[in-house]
Short mmCIF file of C-alpha atoms in Angstrom, two decimals:
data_model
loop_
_atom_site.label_atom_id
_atom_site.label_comp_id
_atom_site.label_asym_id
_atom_site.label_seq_id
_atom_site.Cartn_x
_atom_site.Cartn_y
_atom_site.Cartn_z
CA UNK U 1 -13.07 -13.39 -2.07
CA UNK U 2 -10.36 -14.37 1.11
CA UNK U 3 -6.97 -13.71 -0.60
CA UNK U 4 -3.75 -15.99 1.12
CA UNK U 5 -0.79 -13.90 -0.29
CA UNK U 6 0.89 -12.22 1.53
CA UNK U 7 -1.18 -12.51 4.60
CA UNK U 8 -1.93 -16.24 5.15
CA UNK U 9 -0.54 -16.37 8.48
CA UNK U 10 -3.65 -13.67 9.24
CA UNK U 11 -7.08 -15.00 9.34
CA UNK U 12 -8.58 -12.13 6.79
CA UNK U 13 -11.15 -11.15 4.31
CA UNK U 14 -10.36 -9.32 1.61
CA UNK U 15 -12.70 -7.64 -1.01
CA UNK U 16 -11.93 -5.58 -4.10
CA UNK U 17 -14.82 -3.88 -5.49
CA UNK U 18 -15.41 -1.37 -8.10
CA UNK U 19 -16.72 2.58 -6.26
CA UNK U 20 -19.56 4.29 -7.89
CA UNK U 21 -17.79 5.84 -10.18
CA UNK U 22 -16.52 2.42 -11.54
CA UNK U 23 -13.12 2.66 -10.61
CA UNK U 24 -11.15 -0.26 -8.96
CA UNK U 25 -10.44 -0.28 -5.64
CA UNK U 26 -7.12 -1.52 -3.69
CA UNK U 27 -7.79 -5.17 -1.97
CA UNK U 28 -8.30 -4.57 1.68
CA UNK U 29 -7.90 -7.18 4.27
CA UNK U 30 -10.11 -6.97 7.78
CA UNK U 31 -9.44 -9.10 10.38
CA UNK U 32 -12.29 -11.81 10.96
CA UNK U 33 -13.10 -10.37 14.57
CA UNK U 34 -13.20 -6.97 13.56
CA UNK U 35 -15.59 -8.17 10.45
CA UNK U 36 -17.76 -9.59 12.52
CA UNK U 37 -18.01 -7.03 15.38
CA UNK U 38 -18.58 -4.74 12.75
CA UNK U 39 -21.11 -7.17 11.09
CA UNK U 40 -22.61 -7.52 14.74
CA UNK U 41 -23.03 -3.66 15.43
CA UNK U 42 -24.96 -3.07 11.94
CA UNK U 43 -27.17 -6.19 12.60
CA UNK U 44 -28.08 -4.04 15.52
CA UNK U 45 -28.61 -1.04 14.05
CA UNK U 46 -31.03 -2.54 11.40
CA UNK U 47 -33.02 -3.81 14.42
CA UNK U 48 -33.01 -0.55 15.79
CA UNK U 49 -34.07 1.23 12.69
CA UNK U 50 -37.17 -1.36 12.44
CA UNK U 51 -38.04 -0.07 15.86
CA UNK U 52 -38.29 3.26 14.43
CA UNK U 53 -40.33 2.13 11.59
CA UNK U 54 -42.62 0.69 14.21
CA UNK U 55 -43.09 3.57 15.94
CA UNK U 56 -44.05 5.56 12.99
CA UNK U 57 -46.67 2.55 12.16
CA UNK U 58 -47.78 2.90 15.81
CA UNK U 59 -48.25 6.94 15.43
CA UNK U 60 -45.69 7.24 18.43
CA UNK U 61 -44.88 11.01 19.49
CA UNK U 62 -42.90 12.72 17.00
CA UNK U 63 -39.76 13.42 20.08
CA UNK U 64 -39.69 9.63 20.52
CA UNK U 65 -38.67 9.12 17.53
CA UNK U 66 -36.66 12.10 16.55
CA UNK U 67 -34.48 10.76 19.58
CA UNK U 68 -34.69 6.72 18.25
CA UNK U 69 -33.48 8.22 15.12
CA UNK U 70 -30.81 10.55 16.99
CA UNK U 71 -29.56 6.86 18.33
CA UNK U 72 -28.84 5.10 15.36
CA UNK U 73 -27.22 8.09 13.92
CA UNK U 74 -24.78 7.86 16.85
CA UNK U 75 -24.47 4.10 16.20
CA UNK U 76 -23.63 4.55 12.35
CA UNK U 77 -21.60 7.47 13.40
CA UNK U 78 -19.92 4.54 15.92
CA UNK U 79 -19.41 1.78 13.26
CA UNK U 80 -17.76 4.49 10.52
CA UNK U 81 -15.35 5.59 13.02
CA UNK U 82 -14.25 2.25 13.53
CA UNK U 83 -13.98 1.08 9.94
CA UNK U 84 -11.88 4.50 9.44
CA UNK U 85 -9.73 3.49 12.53
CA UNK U 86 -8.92 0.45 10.75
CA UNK U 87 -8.56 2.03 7.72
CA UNK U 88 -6.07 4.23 8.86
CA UNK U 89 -3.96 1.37 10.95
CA UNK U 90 -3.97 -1.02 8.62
CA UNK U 91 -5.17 -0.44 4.85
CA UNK U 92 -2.92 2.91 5.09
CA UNK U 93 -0.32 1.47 7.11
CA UNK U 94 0.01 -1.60 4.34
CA UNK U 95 0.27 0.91 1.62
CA UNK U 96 3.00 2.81 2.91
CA UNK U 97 4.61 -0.10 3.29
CA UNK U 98 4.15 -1.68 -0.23
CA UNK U 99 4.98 2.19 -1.88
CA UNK U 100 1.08 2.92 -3.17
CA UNK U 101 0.47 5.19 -0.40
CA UNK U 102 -0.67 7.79 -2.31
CA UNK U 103 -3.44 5.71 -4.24
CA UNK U 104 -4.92 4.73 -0.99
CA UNK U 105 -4.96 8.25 0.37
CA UNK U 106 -6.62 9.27 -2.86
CA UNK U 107 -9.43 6.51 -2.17
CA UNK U 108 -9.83 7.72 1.20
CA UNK U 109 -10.36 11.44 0.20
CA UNK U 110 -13.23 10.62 -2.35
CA UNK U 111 -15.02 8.40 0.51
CA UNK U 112 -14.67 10.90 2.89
CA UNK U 113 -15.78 13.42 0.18
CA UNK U 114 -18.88 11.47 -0.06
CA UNK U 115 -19.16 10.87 3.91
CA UNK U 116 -18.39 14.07 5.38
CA UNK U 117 -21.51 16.63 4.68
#
């Protein structure tokens, strides 16, 4: 869903989704380029993990693929830092601004919760 109030002037995207737990979350807006970069890197990192898959098929050394699979845990460790950097600068930085900071933060500390091991 692409909300126009109160960002309009701001190409964005917008989603507001229930978490597991069925609670509702705060809209968040993402800039189009950073959706799609984001979009980009995990298209990538499927690819990659299909390569992986194929090496398994092909009965490829166990090392080559422990270190395949070492690589796209760096590249999903990659893509959450950068949806947490945006998090941070601008789903944060719009609640403190609007005065629900402390829902937000709440949000982010049962993600990371779930993230973090």
């Amino acid at each position: 869903m692409v909300l126009s109030d109160p960002y309009a002037d701001q190409p964005s995207h917008a989603h507001n989704d229930r978490d597991r737990d069925g609670h509702s979350a705060q809209p968040h807006f993402h800039n189009e380029e950073s959706l799609r970069r984001i979009v980009n890197r995990l298209s990538r990192i499927e690819g990659h993990i299909r390569g992986v898959r194929t090496m398994v098929q092909e009965s490829r050394p166990c090392p080559e693929v422990l270190v395949q699979i070492a690589a796209v845990r760096g590249a999903l460790d990659r893509v959450a830092r950068i949806i947490l950097d945006e998090h941070l600068t601008e789903c944060i930085g719009r609640a403190a601004k609007e005065g629900n900071i402390e829902v937000e933060i709440q949000e982010l500390k049962a993600a990371l919760d779930r993230f973090l091991p």
